[in-house]
Short mmCIF file of C-alpha atoms in Angstrom, two decimals:
data_model
loop_
_atom_site.label_atom_id
_atom_site.label_comp_id
_atom_site.label_asym_id
_atom_site.label_seq_id
_atom_site.Cartn_x
_atom_site.Cartn_y
_atom_site.Cartn_z
CA MET A 1 37.28 118.28 90.54
CA THR A 2 33.81 116.83 90.62
CA ALA A 3 30.59 118.65 90.03
CA THR A 4 27.89 118.54 92.67
CA GLY A 5 24.17 119.17 92.87
CA THR A 6 22.68 121.27 90.13
CA GLU A 7 25.96 121.41 88.26
CA SER A 8 26.15 117.65 88.12
CA ALA A 9 22.53 117.40 86.96
CA LEU A 10 23.22 120.00 84.29
CA VAL A 11 26.25 118.06 83.06
CA ASP A 12 24.21 114.84 82.93
CA ASP A 13 21.44 116.55 80.98
CA LEU A 14 23.94 118.04 78.56
CA LEU A 15 25.56 114.67 77.96
CA ASP A 16 22.07 113.24 77.45
CA GLY A 17 21.60 115.65 74.57
CA LYS A 18 19.21 118.14 76.18
CA HIS A 19 19.43 121.44 74.33
CA ARG A 20 18.21 123.45 77.26
CA ALA A 21 21.05 122.14 79.43
CA LEU A 22 23.61 122.95 76.75
CA ALA A 23 22.21 126.48 76.45
CA ARG A 24 22.28 126.91 80.21
CA VAL A 25 25.84 125.62 80.54
CA ILE A 26 27.00 128.13 77.93
CA THR A 27 25.28 130.94 79.84
CA LYS A 28 27.05 129.89 83.03
CA ILE A 29 30.35 129.86 81.16
CA GLU A 30 29.70 133.33 79.76
CA ASN A 31 28.65 134.74 83.13
CA ARG A 32 31.42 132.93 85.02
CA SER A 33 28.61 131.84 87.31
CA PRO A 34 29.49 129.98 90.48
CA GLY A 35 30.12 126.36 89.62
CA TYR A 36 30.98 126.90 85.97
CA ARG A 37 34.51 125.66 86.50
CA ASP A 38 33.24 122.39 87.93
CA ILE A 39 31.02 121.99 84.90
CA VAL A 40 33.81 122.61 82.40
CA SER A 41 36.07 120.25 84.37
CA ALA A 42 33.42 117.54 84.27
CA LEU A 43 32.96 117.99 80.52
CA HIS A 44 36.67 117.83 79.73
CA THR A 45 36.89 114.02 79.47
CA HIS A 46 34.00 114.03 77.02
CA THR A 47 35.70 116.36 74.57
CA GLY A 48 38.00 115.73 71.65
CA THR A 49 35.74 114.37 68.94
CA ALA A 50 34.60 117.56 67.21
CA ASP A 51 36.46 119.24 64.37
CA VAL A 52 36.80 122.86 65.40
CA ILE A 53 36.79 125.38 62.56
CA GLY A 54 37.46 129.09 63.06
CA ILE A 55 36.10 131.54 60.50
CA THR A 56 37.23 135.13 60.47
CA GLY A 57 37.36 138.07 58.07
CA SER A 58 36.40 141.70 57.79
CA PRO A 59 32.78 142.84 58.32
CA GLY A 60 30.63 142.28 55.26
CA ALA A 61 32.83 139.55 53.81
CA GLY A 62 29.91 137.14 54.08
CA LYS A 63 30.98 135.05 57.08
CA SER A 64 27.50 134.44 58.47
CA THR A 65 26.05 133.48 55.12
CA LEU A 66 28.93 131.10 54.48
CA VAL A 67 28.60 129.58 57.95
CA ASP A 68 24.89 129.06 57.29
CA LYS A 69 25.63 127.19 54.08
CA LEU A 70 28.46 125.21 55.68
CA ALA A 71 26.14 124.13 58.47
CA LYS A 72 23.47 123.18 55.95
CA THR A 73 25.89 121.10 53.89
CA TYR A 74 27.25 119.32 56.95
CA ARG A 75 23.69 118.53 58.01
CA ASP A 76 22.90 117.16 54.55
CA ARG A 77 25.87 114.86 55.04
CA GLY A 78 24.39 113.68 58.33
CA GLU A 79 26.69 115.56 60.67
CA THR A 80 25.67 117.77 63.57
CA VAL A 81 26.95 121.31 63.92
CA GLY A 82 27.54 123.85 66.67
CA VAL A 83 28.14 127.49 65.80
CA ILE A 84 29.51 130.21 68.06
CA ALA A 85 29.15 133.68 66.55
CA VAL A 86 31.12 136.38 68.35
CA ASP A 87 30.11 140.03 68.00
CA PRO A 88 31.57 143.14 69.58
CA SER A 89 29.93 144.84 72.55
CA SER A 90 29.83 148.47 73.56
CA PRO A 91 32.78 149.41 75.76
CA TYR A 92 30.54 151.96 77.48
CA THR A 93 27.35 150.12 78.34
CA GLY A 94 28.32 146.51 77.72
CA GLY A 95 25.30 146.28 75.45
CA ALA A 96 25.44 144.51 72.12
CA VAL A 97 23.34 143.64 69.14
CA LEU A 98 24.18 140.13 68.07
CA GLY A 99 23.05 140.04 64.50
CA ASP A 100 24.46 136.94 62.89
CA ARG A 101 21.58 134.70 63.71
CA ILE A 102 19.48 136.46 61.08
CA ARG A 103 21.48 134.81 58.33
CA MET A 104 21.04 131.26 59.58
CA ALA A 105 17.98 130.83 57.40
CA SER A 106 18.92 127.48 55.88
CA ASN A 107 18.89 125.77 59.24
CA VAL A 108 15.63 127.00 60.57
CA GLY A 109 13.82 124.59 62.83
CA ASP A 110 16.78 122.20 62.82
CA MET A 111 17.87 121.86 66.43
CA ASP A 112 20.88 119.83 65.34
CA VAL A 113 22.44 123.10 64.29
CA PHE A 114 23.05 124.73 67.64
CA PHE A 115 23.74 128.39 67.01
CA ARG A 116 24.86 130.58 69.86
CA SER A 117 25.59 134.31 69.74
CA MET A 118 28.29 135.55 72.05
CA SER A 119 29.28 139.10 72.87
CA ALA A 120 32.81 140.24 73.59
CA ARG A 121 31.53 141.76 76.85
CA GLY A 122 34.26 144.34 76.76
CA THR A 123 37.00 141.95 77.78
CA LEU A 124 40.06 140.73 75.99
CA GLY A 125 41.52 137.63 77.65
CA GLY A 126 38.18 136.56 79.07
CA LEU A 127 36.50 136.17 75.74
CA SER A 128 38.89 133.55 74.45
CA THR A 129 38.50 131.58 77.68
CA ALA A 130 34.72 131.72 77.42
CA THR A 131 34.86 130.76 73.74
CA SER A 132 37.13 127.77 74.27
CA ASP A 133 34.99 126.60 77.18
CA THR A 134 31.90 126.91 74.98
CA VAL A 135 33.65 124.85 72.30
CA LYS A 136 34.18 122.18 74.97
CA ALA A 137 30.48 122.23 75.87
CA LEU A 138 29.44 121.77 72.21
CA ASP A 139 32.09 119.10 71.71
CA ALA A 140 30.97 117.17 74.80
CA PHE A 141 27.35 117.52 73.68
CA GLY A 142 28.39 115.50 70.64
CA LYS A 143 28.57 118.02 67.82
CA ASP A 144 30.63 116.70 64.91
CA LYS A 145 31.67 120.16 63.75
CA VAL A 146 32.06 123.28 65.82
CA ILE A 147 32.37 126.56 63.91
CA ILE A 148 33.59 129.75 65.59
CA GLU A 149 32.72 132.87 63.65
CA THR A 150 34.23 136.22 64.52
CA VAL A 151 35.00 139.56 62.91
CA GLY A 152 38.71 139.69 62.27
CA ALA A 153 39.94 143.06 63.38
CA GLY A 154 42.77 142.54 65.80
CA GLN A 155 44.55 140.51 68.43
CA ASN A 156 41.36 139.62 70.21
CA GLU A 157 40.05 137.68 67.25
CA VAL A 158 43.40 136.05 66.66
CA ASP A 159 43.17 134.70 70.20
CA ILE A 160 39.76 133.27 69.54
CA VAL A 161 40.68 131.50 66.35
CA LYS A 162 43.62 129.94 68.16
CA THR A 163 41.04 127.71 69.81
CA ALA A 164 40.26 126.23 66.37
CA ASP A 165 41.98 123.30 64.68
CA THR A 166 41.48 124.80 61.25
CA VAL A 167 41.38 128.52 60.60
CA CYS A 168 39.57 129.86 57.60
CA VAL A 169 40.03 133.51 56.58
CA LEU A 170 37.41 135.17 54.39
CA VAL A 171 38.45 137.86 51.95
CA GLN A 172 36.30 140.01 49.69
CA PRO A 173 37.25 140.59 46.07
CA GLY A 174 38.70 143.96 45.29
CA SER A 175 39.88 144.42 48.83
CA GLY A 176 43.43 144.90 47.70
CA ASP A 177 44.18 147.40 50.39
CA ASP A 178 42.54 145.24 52.98
CA VAL A 179 44.64 142.34 51.92
CA GLN A 180 47.73 144.48 52.35
CA MET A 181 46.53 145.21 55.83
CA LEU A 182 45.82 141.59 56.53
CA LYS A 183 49.38 140.65 55.71
CA ALA A 184 50.59 141.66 59.11
CA GLY A 185 47.96 139.92 61.16
CA ILE A 186 45.16 137.70 60.08
CA LEU A 187 46.90 136.36 57.02
CA GLU A 188 49.41 134.58 59.20
CA ILE A 189 46.78 132.50 60.94
CA GLY A 190 44.89 131.14 57.93
CA ASP A 191 44.98 127.46 56.92
CA VAL A 192 42.38 128.07 54.26
CA PHE A 193 41.60 131.34 52.50
CA VAL A 194 38.20 131.88 51.02
CA VAL A 195 37.54 134.52 48.41
CA ASN A 196 33.82 134.92 48.90
CA LYS A 197 31.55 136.78 46.48
CA ALA A 198 33.69 135.25 43.73
CA ASP A 199 31.24 136.53 41.12
CA MET A 200 32.31 140.09 41.86
CA ASP A 201 34.80 142.02 39.79
CA GLY A 202 38.35 141.58 40.93
CA ALA A 203 37.90 138.10 42.40
CA GLU A 204 40.60 136.61 40.20
CA ARG A 205 43.05 139.27 41.17
CA THR A 206 42.36 138.77 44.85
CA VAL A 207 42.91 135.03 44.46
CA ALA A 208 46.19 135.70 42.68
CA GLU A 209 47.30 138.14 45.36
CA LEU A 210 46.51 135.68 48.11
CA GLU A 211 48.35 132.91 46.36
CA GLU A 212 51.33 135.11 45.90
CA MET A 213 51.34 136.03 49.55
CA ILE A 214 51.05 132.44 50.65
CA HIS A 215 53.98 131.64 48.41
CA MET A 216 55.97 134.43 50.04
CA ARG A 217 55.23 133.30 53.53
CA GLU A 218 56.53 129.86 52.70
CA ASN A 219 59.80 131.29 51.48
CA PRO A 220 62.32 130.65 54.26
CA ALA A 221 64.38 133.58 53.07
CA ALA A 222 61.62 135.80 54.33
CA GLY A 223 62.76 134.78 57.78
CA LEU A 224 59.25 134.75 59.07
CA ASN A 225 58.07 132.45 61.76
CA THR A 226 54.62 131.60 60.51
CA GLY A 227 52.01 129.07 61.39
CA HIS A 228 49.85 128.91 64.41
CA HIS A 229 52.32 129.63 67.09
CA GLY A 230 52.02 133.34 67.45
CA PRO A 231 55.05 134.77 69.17
CA VAL A 232 53.50 135.00 72.61
CA ASP A 233 56.51 135.00 74.85
CA ASP A 234 60.14 134.07 74.74
CA GLU A 235 59.69 130.54 75.98
CA GLU A 236 57.16 129.78 73.35
CA MET A 237 59.33 131.31 70.63
CA GLU A 238 62.11 128.98 71.68
CA GLN A 239 59.78 126.05 71.53
CA VAL A 240 58.73 126.95 68.01
CA ALA A 241 62.31 127.36 66.93
CA LEU A 242 63.16 123.91 68.29
CA ASP A 243 60.15 122.33 66.64
CA ASP A 244 60.69 123.92 63.30
CA PRO A 245 63.11 121.58 61.52
CA ASP A 246 60.75 118.63 61.96
CA GLU A 247 57.53 120.52 61.73
CA GLU A 248 55.27 119.47 58.92
CA VAL A 249 54.09 122.39 56.85
CA TRP A 250 50.60 122.77 55.52
CA ASP A 251 50.23 124.62 52.24
CA PRO A 252 47.34 127.01 52.75
CA ARG A 253 44.69 126.76 50.05
CA VAL A 254 42.68 129.44 48.36
CA ILE A 255 39.04 128.62 47.61
CA GLU A 256 36.46 130.69 45.76
CA THR A 257 32.88 130.72 47.00
CA ILE A 258 29.60 132.49 46.43
CA ALA A 259 27.99 131.94 49.80
CA THR A 260 24.58 133.29 48.81
CA ASP A 261 23.98 130.35 46.46
CA ALA A 262 26.39 127.88 48.12
CA THR A 263 28.77 127.80 45.15
CA GLY A 264 32.13 126.40 46.23
CA VAL A 265 30.87 125.27 49.64
CA GLU A 266 31.38 121.58 48.83
CA GLU A 267 34.94 122.31 47.78
CA LEU A 268 35.53 124.30 50.94
CA ILE A 269 34.22 121.45 53.07
CA ASP A 270 36.50 119.00 51.28
CA THR A 271 39.44 121.31 51.91
CA LEU A 272 38.54 121.62 55.58
CA ALA A 273 38.38 117.83 55.71
CA ASP A 274 41.80 117.61 54.02
CA HIS A 275 43.23 119.89 56.65
CA ALA A 276 41.66 117.90 59.47
CA ALA A 277 43.08 114.70 57.99
CA TRP A 278 46.49 116.34 57.61
CA LEU A 279 46.40 117.42 61.25
CA ARG A 280 45.78 113.84 62.31
CA GLU A 281 48.30 112.22 59.97
CA THR A 282 51.13 114.51 60.96
CA GLY A 283 50.31 114.51 64.64
CA GLN A 284 49.85 118.28 64.45
CA ILE A 285 46.46 117.88 66.03
CA ASP A 286 48.15 116.89 69.28
CA ASP A 287 50.76 119.61 68.96
CA ARG A 288 48.05 122.17 68.56
CA ALA A 289 46.14 120.77 71.51
CA ARG A 290 49.33 120.94 73.57
CA THR A 291 49.85 124.58 72.62
CA ARG A 292 46.22 125.32 73.44
CA TYR A 293 46.29 123.65 76.84
CA THR A 294 49.58 125.38 77.68
CA GLU A 295 47.99 128.72 76.88
CA GLU A 296 44.83 127.84 78.72
CA ILE A 297 46.56 126.73 81.92
CA ARG A 298 48.78 129.81 81.89
CA GLN A 299 45.82 132.09 81.33
CA LEU A 300 43.79 130.54 84.14
CA ILE A 301 46.71 130.76 86.52
CA ARG A 302 47.32 134.38 85.59
CA ALA A 303 43.67 135.20 86.16
CA ASP A 304 43.53 133.33 89.46
CA THR A 305 46.67 134.91 90.87
CA ALA A 306 45.51 138.31 89.74
CA ARG A 307 42.29 137.75 91.63
CA LEU A 308 44.14 136.60 94.75
CA LEU A 309 46.24 139.75 94.66
CA GLU A 310 43.10 141.85 94.27
CA GLU A 311 41.93 140.29 97.51
CA VAL A 312 45.22 141.17 99.18
CA ILE A 313 44.80 144.76 98.02
CA GLU A 314 41.23 144.84 99.33
CA ALA A 315 42.35 143.43 102.66
CA ARG A 316 44.93 146.20 102.89
CA GLY A 317 42.29 148.85 102.44
CA GLY A 318 42.00 149.10 98.69
CA ILE A 319 44.19 150.48 95.95
CA ASP A 320 43.23 154.14 96.46
CA ALA A 321 45.27 154.58 99.65
CA PHE A 322 48.37 153.26 97.89
CA VAL A 323 47.77 155.59 94.99
CA GLU A 324 47.52 158.58 97.35
CA ASP A 325 50.80 157.62 99.00
CA VAL A 326 52.48 157.32 95.63
CA LEU A 327 51.05 160.68 94.61
CA ALA A 328 52.40 162.25 97.83
CA LYS A 329 55.83 160.77 97.03
CA GLU A 330 55.74 158.78 100.25
CA THR A 331 56.30 155.63 98.31
CA ASP A 332 56.51 154.53 94.67
CA PRO A 333 54.72 151.95 92.52
CA TYR A 334 57.56 149.42 92.68
CA SER A 335 57.68 149.54 96.45
CA VAL A 336 53.93 149.12 96.63
CA ALA A 337 54.13 146.09 94.35
CA ASP A 338 56.93 144.61 96.48
CA GLU A 339 54.96 145.19 99.62
CA LEU A 340 51.83 143.55 98.29
CA VAL A 341 53.45 140.63 96.51
CA GLY A 342 56.03 140.07 99.26
CA PRO A 343 53.85 137.85 101.46
CA VAL A 344 52.80 135.85 98.41
CA ARG A 345 56.43 135.40 97.45
CA GLU A 346 57.33 134.19 100.95
CA CYS A 347 54.52 131.72 100.76
CA VAL A 348 55.69 130.47 97.38
CA ASP A 349 59.31 130.24 98.53
CA GLY A 350 58.19 128.20 101.51
CA GLU A 351 56.21 125.91 99.23
CA LEU A 352 59.13 125.40 96.85
CA GLU A 353 61.56 124.57 99.66
CA ARG A 354 59.43 121.74 100.92
CA MET B 1 28.78 148.66 85.59
CA SER B 2 32.49 148.10 85.98
CA THR B 3 34.43 145.78 83.75
CA GLN B 4 34.90 143.45 86.68
CA GLU B 5 31.16 143.22 87.24
CA ARG B 6 30.55 142.70 83.59
CA GLU B 7 33.11 139.94 83.49
CA GLU B 8 31.64 138.00 86.34
CA GLY B 9 28.12 139.27 86.68
CA ARG B 10 24.86 138.64 85.08
CA GLN B 11 24.16 140.05 81.66
CA ILE B 12 20.57 140.42 80.54
CA ARG B 13 20.07 138.72 77.18
CA CYS B 14 17.07 139.49 75.01
CA LEU B 15 15.66 138.11 71.80
CA ILE B 16 13.65 140.61 69.81
CA ALA B 17 11.41 138.65 67.50
CA LYS B 18 9.31 139.48 64.49
CA VAL B 19 6.84 136.65 63.94
CA GLY B 20 4.49 136.07 61.07
CA LEU B 21 3.76 138.03 57.97
CA ASP B 22 3.87 141.62 59.11
CA GLY B 23 6.81 143.28 57.45
CA HIS B 24 7.23 146.40 59.50
CA ASP B 25 10.18 146.20 61.85
CA ARG B 26 11.09 149.76 62.62
CA GLY B 27 9.76 149.36 66.15
CA ALA B 28 11.78 146.20 66.62
CA HIS B 29 14.91 148.02 65.49
CA VAL B 30 14.22 150.93 67.83
CA ILE B 31 13.72 148.66 70.81
CA SER B 32 16.80 146.59 69.92
CA ARG B 33 18.87 149.71 69.91
CA ALA B 34 17.39 151.04 73.14
CA PHE B 35 18.02 147.70 74.87
CA ARG B 36 21.57 147.68 73.56
CA ASP B 37 22.14 151.15 74.96
CA ALA B 38 20.68 150.01 78.27
CA GLY B 39 23.51 147.48 78.40
CA PHE B 40 21.54 144.39 77.37
CA GLU B 41 22.69 141.83 74.84
CA VAL B 42 20.16 141.82 72.06
CA ILE B 43 19.63 139.19 69.43
CA TYR B 44 17.36 140.32 66.64
CA SER B 45 15.52 137.60 64.76
CA GLY B 46 14.92 139.34 61.46
CA LEU B 47 11.55 139.51 59.72
CA HIS B 48 8.99 136.82 58.93
CA ARG B 49 9.90 134.19 61.49
CA ALA B 50 7.81 131.18 62.33
CA PRO B 51 7.01 130.44 65.99
CA ASP B 52 9.28 127.36 65.80
CA GLU B 53 12.21 129.47 64.77
CA ILE B 54 11.67 131.87 67.62
CA VAL B 55 11.48 129.00 70.09
CA GLN B 56 14.67 127.50 68.67
CA ALA B 57 16.48 130.82 68.96
CA ALA B 58 15.19 131.54 72.48
CA VAL B 59 16.25 128.10 73.72
CA GLN B 60 19.68 128.07 72.11
CA GLU B 61 20.51 131.62 73.07
CA ASP B 62 19.15 131.06 76.59
CA VAL B 63 17.64 134.53 76.67
CA ASP B 64 16.19 136.10 79.80
CA VAL B 65 13.72 138.15 77.80
CA LEU B 66 11.76 137.34 74.68
CA GLY B 67 10.22 140.43 73.12
CA ILE B 68 7.68 139.65 70.43
CA SER B 69 6.72 142.49 68.14
CA ILE B 70 3.42 142.06 66.34
CA LEU B 71 1.45 144.66 64.46
CA SER B 72 -0.61 142.44 62.22
CA GLY B 73 -3.17 141.31 64.78
CA ALA B 74 -2.05 137.70 64.52
CA HIS B 75 -0.92 137.57 68.16
CA ASN B 76 -3.77 135.23 69.11
CA THR B 77 -2.44 132.51 66.84
CA LEU B 78 1.29 133.15 67.08
CA VAL B 79 1.95 133.87 70.75
CA PRO B 80 0.33 130.66 72.10
CA LYS B 81 2.48 128.62 69.72
CA ILE B 82 5.61 130.26 71.07
CA VAL B 83 4.51 129.74 74.66
CA GLU B 84 3.82 126.05 73.96
CA GLY B 85 7.19 125.67 72.25
CA LEU B 86 9.04 127.19 75.17
CA LYS B 87 7.24 124.85 77.56
CA GLU B 88 8.30 121.91 75.45
CA TYR B 89 11.94 122.79 76.04
CA ASP B 90 11.45 123.69 79.73
CA ALA B 91 12.34 127.26 78.83
CA PHE B 92 8.99 128.88 79.64
CA GLU B 93 9.51 129.16 83.39
CA ASP B 94 12.48 131.47 83.27
CA THR B 95 11.86 133.47 80.15
CA LEU B 96 10.17 136.83 80.55
CA ILE B 97 7.87 137.19 77.55
CA LEU B 98 6.90 140.66 76.37
CA VAL B 99 4.54 141.49 73.56
CA GLY B 100 4.82 144.80 71.82
CA GLY B 101 2.55 146.25 69.17
CA ILE B 102 -1.13 146.62 68.53
CA VAL B 103 -3.11 144.39 70.89
CA PRO B 104 -6.77 145.06 71.76
CA ASP B 105 -7.62 145.21 75.48
CA ASP B 106 -9.54 141.93 75.54
CA ASP B 107 -6.69 140.08 73.94
CA ARG B 108 -4.28 141.75 76.32
CA ASP B 109 -5.79 139.96 79.32
CA GLU B 110 -5.70 136.70 77.46
CA MET B 111 -2.00 137.23 76.71
CA LEU B 112 -1.23 137.93 80.36
CA GLU B 113 -3.17 134.86 81.46
CA MET B 114 -1.18 132.79 79.04
CA GLY B 115 2.00 133.80 80.83
CA VAL B 116 3.10 136.88 78.93
CA GLY B 117 4.79 139.28 81.37
CA ALA B 118 3.51 142.49 79.84
CA VAL B 119 1.95 143.93 76.72
CA PHE B 120 3.29 147.26 75.56
CA GLY B 121 1.19 149.28 73.19
CA PRO B 122 2.23 152.06 70.82
CA GLY B 123 3.74 155.07 72.53
CA THR B 124 5.05 153.25 75.59
CA PRO B 125 8.08 155.19 76.81
CA MET B 126 11.29 153.26 76.29
CA GLU B 127 12.39 153.78 79.90
CA GLU B 128 9.22 152.09 81.10
CA THR B 129 9.96 148.99 79.07
CA ILE B 130 13.60 148.88 80.15
CA GLU B 131 12.66 149.38 83.78
CA PHE B 132 10.08 146.62 83.52
CA VAL B 133 12.71 144.25 82.18
CA ARG B 134 15.18 145.12 84.94
CA GLU B 135 12.57 144.55 87.64
CA ASN B 136 10.88 141.49 86.27
CA VAL B 137 13.64 139.49 84.69
CA HIS B 138 13.51 136.07 86.27
CA ASP B 139 16.04 135.12 88.88
CA ARG B 140 18.24 132.25 87.95
CA GLU B 141 20.59 130.36 90.11
#
């Protein structure tokens, strides 16, 4: 696919390092504006150089402050940084207050830290697509590091961090109960755990608890399938099972930081670098990219076919008429589905026979 | 707005900015919240920002609306700097700039001439401001 007209100009400007073009491309991605697919397609060949770091954790754990200091430290080392901060939006109005920018004080006036707030816009699958496309835009723009920051509260956030090469989970001291809760979800996705606010009471205990849990998850007797491949569907499970004997295992690390005064940030950056190096040495970086692209292609195809079927429904007079018929017991949901998907299936069968 | 529309449609993005030394941001909070409830995406700058910072944020966030809240009377020095900064990044043309706060009538005209979309004084009903944004937000392709 090639971009044309304004899209092509926008892509050229972005690749030339124009901030305005980058900002505009991200808006188009977020809005799913006409032509955004062509833009993302055109950017694809220019991606692959940035280290993508996902940062998640409960609200108030200090994610934004830590991201600010990470960005500052990377800049001091001469590297450029892109940050995507995801905040929730109202399910009722779609409105949102995106408040993380406030804490980016260390990077004020430095355009080489490109910080972009993103709202969930009330969607689940769509947000991860928009986020990964935005990562591509920042990557193609030439950012050395791309940081995705999101509140870790559920599956949605897990999806987003799956677009990262390295996932960093922030934990507050004394959040023993929270940590228990995290066990089931977010804990499984972390490559690096950060106990922020390490000067608070209970930090040591939290570190010990995390280390114990990491130890447990490495114990094969636990029978857990850990790592980045979340059990998405049967096929993927099988794939993971096949990969497992040869799969290199990364020992998650636990780091203590005090983000407000940047204590431990250097160490965290070194650990992130270790993980990035490990990904490259073991070839995991490609495995992860493969998993990501598999997910991405599937998701796009699901969305596209869903949209096609919506059109079929519209062409047949909208869903309401079908609902009425089902309600009147003249037909049933399965029959309706057969009726609507039937023509598509015939078309597909015809295509496959060729 | 349906989920479908929200997924594919246009979302109005606003930056609410506090520039300069004045440390009173209750109004900025109130407007942020009202805009949020109107379905806009609001980025709040926090207190004591320099014009450069506001420009940086407006450009990166690609906002449709930049609301500048000033009570200190320093609008004559601060607003032109922001306008110049936006021009530098080609962001002036499609950003609707609003000034809220205490602005004398004479200065008001000057602001409008400079390219500010509207100046809202104390007591402006929230609906008026929201309606103004909906009607005047710049079209983008």
